[in-house]
Coordinates of C-alpha atoms in Angstrom, one line a residue:
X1 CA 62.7 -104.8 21.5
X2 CA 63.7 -106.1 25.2
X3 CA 66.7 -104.6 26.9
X4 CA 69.1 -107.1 27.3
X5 CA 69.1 -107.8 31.0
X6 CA 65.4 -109.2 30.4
X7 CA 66.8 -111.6 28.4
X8 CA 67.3 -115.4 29.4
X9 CA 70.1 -116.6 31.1
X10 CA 71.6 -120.3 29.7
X11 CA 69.9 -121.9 32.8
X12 CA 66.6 -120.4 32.4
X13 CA 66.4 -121.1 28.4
X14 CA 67.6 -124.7 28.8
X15 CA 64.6 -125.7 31.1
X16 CA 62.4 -124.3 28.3
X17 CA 64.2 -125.9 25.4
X18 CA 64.3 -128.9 26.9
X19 CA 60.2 -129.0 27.5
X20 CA 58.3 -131.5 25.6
X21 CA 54.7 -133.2 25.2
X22 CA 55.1 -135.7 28.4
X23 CA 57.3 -133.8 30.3
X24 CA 56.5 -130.4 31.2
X25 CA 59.0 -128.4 33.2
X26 CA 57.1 -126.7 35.6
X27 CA 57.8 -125.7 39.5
X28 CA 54.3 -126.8 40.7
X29 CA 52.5 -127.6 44.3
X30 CA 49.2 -128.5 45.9
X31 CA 48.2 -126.7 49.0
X32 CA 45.7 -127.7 51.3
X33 CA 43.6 -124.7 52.7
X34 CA 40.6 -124.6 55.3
X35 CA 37.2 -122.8 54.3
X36 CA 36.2 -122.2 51.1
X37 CA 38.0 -119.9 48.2
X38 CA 35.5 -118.1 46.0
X39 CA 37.0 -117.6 42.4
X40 CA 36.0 -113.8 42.8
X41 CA 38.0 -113.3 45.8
X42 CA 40.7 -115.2 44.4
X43 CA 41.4 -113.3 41.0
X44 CA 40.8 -110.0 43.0
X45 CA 43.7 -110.9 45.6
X46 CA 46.1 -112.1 42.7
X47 CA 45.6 -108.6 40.9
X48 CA 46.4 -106.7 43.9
X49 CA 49.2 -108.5 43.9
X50 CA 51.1 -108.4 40.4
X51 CA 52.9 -104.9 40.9
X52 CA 55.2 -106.9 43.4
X53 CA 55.2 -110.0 40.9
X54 CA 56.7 -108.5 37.6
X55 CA 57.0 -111.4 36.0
X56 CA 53.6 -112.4 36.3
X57 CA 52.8 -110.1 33.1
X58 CA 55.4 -110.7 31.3
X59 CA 55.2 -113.2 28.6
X60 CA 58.7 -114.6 26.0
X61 CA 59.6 -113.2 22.7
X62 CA 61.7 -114.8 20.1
X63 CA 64.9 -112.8 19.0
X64 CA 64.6 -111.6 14.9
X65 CA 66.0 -115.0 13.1
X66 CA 66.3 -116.9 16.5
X67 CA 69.6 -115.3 17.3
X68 CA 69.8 -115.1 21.0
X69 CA 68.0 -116.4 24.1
X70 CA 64.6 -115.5 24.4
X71 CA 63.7 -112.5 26.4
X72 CA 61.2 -111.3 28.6
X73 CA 58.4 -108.9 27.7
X74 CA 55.3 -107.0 28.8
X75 CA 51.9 -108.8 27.6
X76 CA 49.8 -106.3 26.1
X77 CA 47.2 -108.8 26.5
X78 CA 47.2 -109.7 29.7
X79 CA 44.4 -110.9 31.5
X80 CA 44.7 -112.3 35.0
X81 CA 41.2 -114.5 34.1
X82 CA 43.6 -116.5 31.9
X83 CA 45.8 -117.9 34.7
X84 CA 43.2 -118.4 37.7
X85 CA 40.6 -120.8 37.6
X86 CA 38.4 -122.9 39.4
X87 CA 37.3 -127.1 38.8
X88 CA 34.3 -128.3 41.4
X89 CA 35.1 -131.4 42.4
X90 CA 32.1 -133.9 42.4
X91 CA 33.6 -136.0 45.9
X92 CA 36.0 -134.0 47.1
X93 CA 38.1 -136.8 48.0
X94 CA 41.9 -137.0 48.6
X95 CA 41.9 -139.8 45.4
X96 CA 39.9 -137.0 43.2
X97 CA 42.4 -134.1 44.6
X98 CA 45.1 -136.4 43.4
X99 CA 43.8 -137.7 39.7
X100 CA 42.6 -133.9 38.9
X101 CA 46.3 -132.9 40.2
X102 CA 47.8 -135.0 37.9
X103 CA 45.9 -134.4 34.8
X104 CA 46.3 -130.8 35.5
X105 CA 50.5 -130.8 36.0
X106 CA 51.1 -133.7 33.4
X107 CA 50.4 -130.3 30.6
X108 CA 52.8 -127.6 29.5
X109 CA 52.0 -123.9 30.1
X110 CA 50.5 -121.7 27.0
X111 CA 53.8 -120.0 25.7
X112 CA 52.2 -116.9 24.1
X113 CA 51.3 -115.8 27.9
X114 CA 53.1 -115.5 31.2
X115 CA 54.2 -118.9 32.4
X116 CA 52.3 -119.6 35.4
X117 CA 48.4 -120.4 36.8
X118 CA 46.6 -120.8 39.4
X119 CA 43.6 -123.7 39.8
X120 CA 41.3 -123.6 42.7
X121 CA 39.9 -127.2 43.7
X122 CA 36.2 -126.4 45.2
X123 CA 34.8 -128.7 47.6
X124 CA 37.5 -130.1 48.9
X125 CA 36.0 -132.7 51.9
X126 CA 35.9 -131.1 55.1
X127 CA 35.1 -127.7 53.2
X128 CA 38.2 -126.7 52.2
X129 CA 39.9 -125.7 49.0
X130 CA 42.7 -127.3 47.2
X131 CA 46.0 -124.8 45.0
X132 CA 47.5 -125.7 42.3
X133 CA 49.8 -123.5 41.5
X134 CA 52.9 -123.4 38.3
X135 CA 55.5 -121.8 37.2
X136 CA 57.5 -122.7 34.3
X137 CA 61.0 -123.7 35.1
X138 CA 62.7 -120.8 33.1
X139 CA 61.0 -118.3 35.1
X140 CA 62.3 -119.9 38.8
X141 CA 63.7 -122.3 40.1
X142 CA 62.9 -124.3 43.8
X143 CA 64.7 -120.8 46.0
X144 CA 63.0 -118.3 43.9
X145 CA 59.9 -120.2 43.7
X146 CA 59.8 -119.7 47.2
X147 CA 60.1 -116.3 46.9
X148 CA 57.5 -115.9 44.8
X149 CA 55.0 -117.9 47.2
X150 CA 55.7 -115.5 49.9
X151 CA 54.7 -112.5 48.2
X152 CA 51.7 -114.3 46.8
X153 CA 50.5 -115.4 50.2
X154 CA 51.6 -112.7 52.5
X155 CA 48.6 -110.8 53.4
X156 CA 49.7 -107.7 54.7
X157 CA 51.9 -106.5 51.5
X158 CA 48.9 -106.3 49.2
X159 CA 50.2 -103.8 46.7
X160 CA 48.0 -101.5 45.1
X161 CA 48.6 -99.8 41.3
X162 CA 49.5 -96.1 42.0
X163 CA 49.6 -95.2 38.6
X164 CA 48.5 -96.3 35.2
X165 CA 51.2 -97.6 32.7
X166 CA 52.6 -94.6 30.6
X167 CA 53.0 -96.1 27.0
X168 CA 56.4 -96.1 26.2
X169 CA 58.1 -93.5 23.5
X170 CA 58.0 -94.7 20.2
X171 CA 61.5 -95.4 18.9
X172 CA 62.5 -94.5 15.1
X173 CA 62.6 -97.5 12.9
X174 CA 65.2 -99.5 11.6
X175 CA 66.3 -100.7 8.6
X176 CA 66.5 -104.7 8.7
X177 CA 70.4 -104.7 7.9
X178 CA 70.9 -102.6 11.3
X179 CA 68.5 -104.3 13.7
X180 CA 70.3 -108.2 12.5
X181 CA 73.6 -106.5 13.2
X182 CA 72.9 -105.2 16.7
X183 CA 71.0 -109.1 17.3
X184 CA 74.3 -110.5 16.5
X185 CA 76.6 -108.9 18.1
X186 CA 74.6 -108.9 21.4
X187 CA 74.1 -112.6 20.7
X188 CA 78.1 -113.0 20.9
X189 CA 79.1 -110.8 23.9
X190 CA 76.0 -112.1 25.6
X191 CA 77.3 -116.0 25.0
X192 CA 80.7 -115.4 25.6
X193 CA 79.8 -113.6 28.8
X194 CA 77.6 -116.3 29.7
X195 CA 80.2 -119.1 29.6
X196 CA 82.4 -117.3 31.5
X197 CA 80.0 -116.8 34.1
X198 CA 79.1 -120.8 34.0
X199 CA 82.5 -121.5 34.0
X200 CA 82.9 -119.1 37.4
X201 CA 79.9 -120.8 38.8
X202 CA 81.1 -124.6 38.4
X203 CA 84.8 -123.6 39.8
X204 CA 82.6 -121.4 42.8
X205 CA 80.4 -124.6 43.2
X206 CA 84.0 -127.1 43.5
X207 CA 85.2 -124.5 46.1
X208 CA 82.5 -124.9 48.6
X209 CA 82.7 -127.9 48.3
X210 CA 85.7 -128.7 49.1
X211 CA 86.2 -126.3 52.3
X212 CA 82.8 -128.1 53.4
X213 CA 84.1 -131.6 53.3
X214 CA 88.1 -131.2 53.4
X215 CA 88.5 -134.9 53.7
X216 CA 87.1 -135.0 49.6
X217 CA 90.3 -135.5 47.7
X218 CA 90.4 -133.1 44.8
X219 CA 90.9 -135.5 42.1
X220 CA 87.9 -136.8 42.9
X221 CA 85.8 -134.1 40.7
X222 CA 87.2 -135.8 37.8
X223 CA 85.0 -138.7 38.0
X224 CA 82.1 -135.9 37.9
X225 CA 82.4 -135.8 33.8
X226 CA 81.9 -139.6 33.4
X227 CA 78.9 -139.7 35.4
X228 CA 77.2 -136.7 33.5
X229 CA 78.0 -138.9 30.1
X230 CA 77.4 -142.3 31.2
X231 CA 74.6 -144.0 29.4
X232 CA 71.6 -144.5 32.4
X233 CA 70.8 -148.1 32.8
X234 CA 67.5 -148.5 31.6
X235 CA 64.5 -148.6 33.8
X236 CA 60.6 -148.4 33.9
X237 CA 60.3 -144.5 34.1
X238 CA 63.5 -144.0 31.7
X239 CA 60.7 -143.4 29.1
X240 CA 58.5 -140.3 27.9
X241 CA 55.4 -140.0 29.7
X242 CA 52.4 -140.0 27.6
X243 CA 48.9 -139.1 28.6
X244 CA 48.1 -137.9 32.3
X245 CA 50.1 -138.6 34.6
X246 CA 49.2 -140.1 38.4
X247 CA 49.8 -137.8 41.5
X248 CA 50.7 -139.2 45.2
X249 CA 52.1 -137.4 48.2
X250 CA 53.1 -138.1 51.7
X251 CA 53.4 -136.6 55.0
X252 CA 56.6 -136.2 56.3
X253 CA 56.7 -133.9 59.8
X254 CA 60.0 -132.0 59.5
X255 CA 60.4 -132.3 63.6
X256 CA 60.8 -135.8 62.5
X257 CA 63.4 -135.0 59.6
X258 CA 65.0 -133.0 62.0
X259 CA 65.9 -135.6 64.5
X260 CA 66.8 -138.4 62.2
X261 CA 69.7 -135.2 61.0
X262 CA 70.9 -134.7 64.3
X263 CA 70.9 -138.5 65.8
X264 CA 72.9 -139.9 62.7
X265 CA 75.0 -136.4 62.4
X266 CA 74.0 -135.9 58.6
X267 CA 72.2 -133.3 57.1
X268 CA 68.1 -132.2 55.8
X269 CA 69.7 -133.1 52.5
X270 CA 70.9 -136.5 53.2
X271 CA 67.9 -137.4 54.5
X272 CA 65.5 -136.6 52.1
X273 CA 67.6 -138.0 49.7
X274 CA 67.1 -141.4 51.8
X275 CA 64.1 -141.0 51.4
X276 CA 63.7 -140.3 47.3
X277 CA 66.2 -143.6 46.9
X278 CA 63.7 -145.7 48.9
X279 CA 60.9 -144.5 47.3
X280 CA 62.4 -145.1 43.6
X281 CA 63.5 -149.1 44.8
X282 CA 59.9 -149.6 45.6
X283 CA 58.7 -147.8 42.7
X284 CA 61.2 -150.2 40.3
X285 CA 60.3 -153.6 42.7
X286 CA 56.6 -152.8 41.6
X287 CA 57.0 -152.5 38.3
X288 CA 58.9 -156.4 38.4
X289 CA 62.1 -154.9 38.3
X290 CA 65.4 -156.6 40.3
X291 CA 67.3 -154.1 42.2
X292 CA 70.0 -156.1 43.1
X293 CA 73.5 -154.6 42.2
X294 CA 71.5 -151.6 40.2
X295 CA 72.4 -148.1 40.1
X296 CA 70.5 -145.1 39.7
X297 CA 72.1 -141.6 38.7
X298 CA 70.3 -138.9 39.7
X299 CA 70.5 -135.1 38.9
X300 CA 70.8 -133.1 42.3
X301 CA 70.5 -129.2 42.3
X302 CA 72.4 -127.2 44.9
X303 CA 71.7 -123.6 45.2
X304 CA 74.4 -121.1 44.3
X305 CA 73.2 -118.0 45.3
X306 CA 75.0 -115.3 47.5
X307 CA 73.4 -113.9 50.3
X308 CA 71.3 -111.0 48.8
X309 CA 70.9 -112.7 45.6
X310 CA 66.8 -112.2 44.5
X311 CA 67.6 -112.8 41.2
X312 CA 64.2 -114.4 40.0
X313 CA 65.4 -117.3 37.2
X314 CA 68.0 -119.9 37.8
X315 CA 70.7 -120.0 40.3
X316 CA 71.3 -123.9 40.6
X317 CA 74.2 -125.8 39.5
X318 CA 73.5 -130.1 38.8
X319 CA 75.9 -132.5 40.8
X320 CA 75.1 -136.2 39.2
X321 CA 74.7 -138.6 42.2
X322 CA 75.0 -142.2 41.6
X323 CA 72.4 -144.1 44.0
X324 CA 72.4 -147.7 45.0
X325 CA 69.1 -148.7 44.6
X326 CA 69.6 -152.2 46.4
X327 CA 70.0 -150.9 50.1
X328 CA 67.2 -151.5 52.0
X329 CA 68.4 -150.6 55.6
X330 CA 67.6 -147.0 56.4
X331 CA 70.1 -146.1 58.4
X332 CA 72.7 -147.8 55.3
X333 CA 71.7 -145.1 53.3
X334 CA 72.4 -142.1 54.9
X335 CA 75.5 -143.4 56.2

């Protein structure tokens, strides 16, 4: 059985429960590299590295009767060959890097095993090699995500296994009656403590807040419910995805991100988000859609974490943003 602090938080578990065929949550990203990657080399550098990646080789087990949150385990069956592997790409094109991309992150990640891979792009033009990495949602989010990267690409902490693993003692077995009353009662302190800790978050989250931008009125956070309830106007991607989904990226120095912050006095934030509402008007425009007087509400994540927190799963908190999707002036919509 998993000791309790492995199990799920309510953050991490709702990213997996709300996973379905067409929409996998995944943290995912495409990297670029110059020279070539050999597979070998690869898997042989990941394995050096999953003492310092714990969760790498852990996979989820169900609670007896479904009564709990999911919890993390060691895989007695892990094998790193199951999350790396390599496609040879027949062009090497950015077009190819893009449609193998998307057929790759439009799938979900094998539940019975650690959620994450690795696929190596081969013959990348130029002679370089494309990354795909993934990592289910409940295992990081966007900070922690990060954090993982680091460890994964920072040469000079390659970790190496000291020890084998020491089977654990066998425990006495229990009688079914015992082992559904020890499930339920964690099940209850472990949800009651979780919505008090969500409920400390939220207020935590309205605090900042408000001591970063004083001239917010409180009463304003009551129009934060509506918006979270509201029914979403429809649109062309308010709709499941089905079948393999397309891939595109841009460039986007951040020297240049940088100085459109500090000329209009706004912040990294502001500006990408700029940018993702012009994207999704010219998205909607080319699908034959009017954008005049339309609304978009978005879902934006803001990081909660105190300093020192390298908690792996979920720290985020959801503000709903309403965006006009009819301003086409830059320099409108950062203002």
């Amino acid at each position: 059985m998993a000791h309790s602090n492995d199990s799920l938080s309510w953050g991490d578990a709702l990213f997996l429960y709300l996973e379905r065929q067409g929409m996998p949550l995944n943290i995912a990203s495409v990297q670029v590299f110059e020279g070539d990657i050999p597979l070998a080399e690869c898997l042989a550098y990941v394995q050096s590295k999953l003492p310092l990646l714990p969760r790498y080789t852990q996979h989820l087990t169900t609670p007896l009767l479904n009564l709990g949150l999911p919890s993390w385990e060691d895989d007695p069956k892990f094998d790193v060959h199951n999350h790396i592997r390599e496609v040879m790409l027949k062009r090497g094109t950015d077009a190819e890097v893009k449609a193998v991309s998307g057929k790759i992150l439009s799938t979900t990640l094998d539940r019975n095993r650690p959620l994450w891979d690795l696929t190596l792009l081969r013959g990348v033009k130029g002679g370089s090699t494309a990354l795909i990495t993934r990592l289910h949602h409940c295992l990081a989010d966007g900070i922690a995500g990060v954090g993982l990267m680091n460890v994964l690409m920072d040469t000079t902490s390659v970790a190496r296994r000291s020890r084998k693993k020491t089977s654990p003692a066998r425990q006495p077995r229990r009688d079914p009656t015992t082992m559904l009353l020890d499930w339920s009662m964690n099940s209850y302190f472990s949800t009651v403590q979780r919505l008090l800790r969500m409920q400390a978050e939220v207020l935590e989250l309205v605090h900042k807040i408000v001591l970063n931008r004083e001239e917010w009125p409180v009463g304003e956070f009551q129009h934060l419910l509506p918006e979270l309830v509201a029914p979403t106007e429809p649109l062309p991607f308010n709709v499941i995805c089905v079948g393999p989904q397309k891939i595109a990226w841009a460039e986007a120095p951040m020297a240049d991100i940088e100085a459109i912050k500090q000329a209009f006095g706004a912040t990294v934030n502001d500006v990408a988000l700029a940018l993702v509402t012009s994207v999704l008007r010219r998205y909607v425009e080319l699908r034959g859609v009017s954008t005049k007087g339309r609304l978009l509400r978005i879902m934006v994540p803001v990081n909660v974490r105190q300093n020192g927190d390298n908690h792996m799963g979920n720290r985020i908190s959801l503000v709903p943003v309403t965006i006009p999707l009819d301003i086409r002036a830059p320099k409108k919509l950062i203002a």
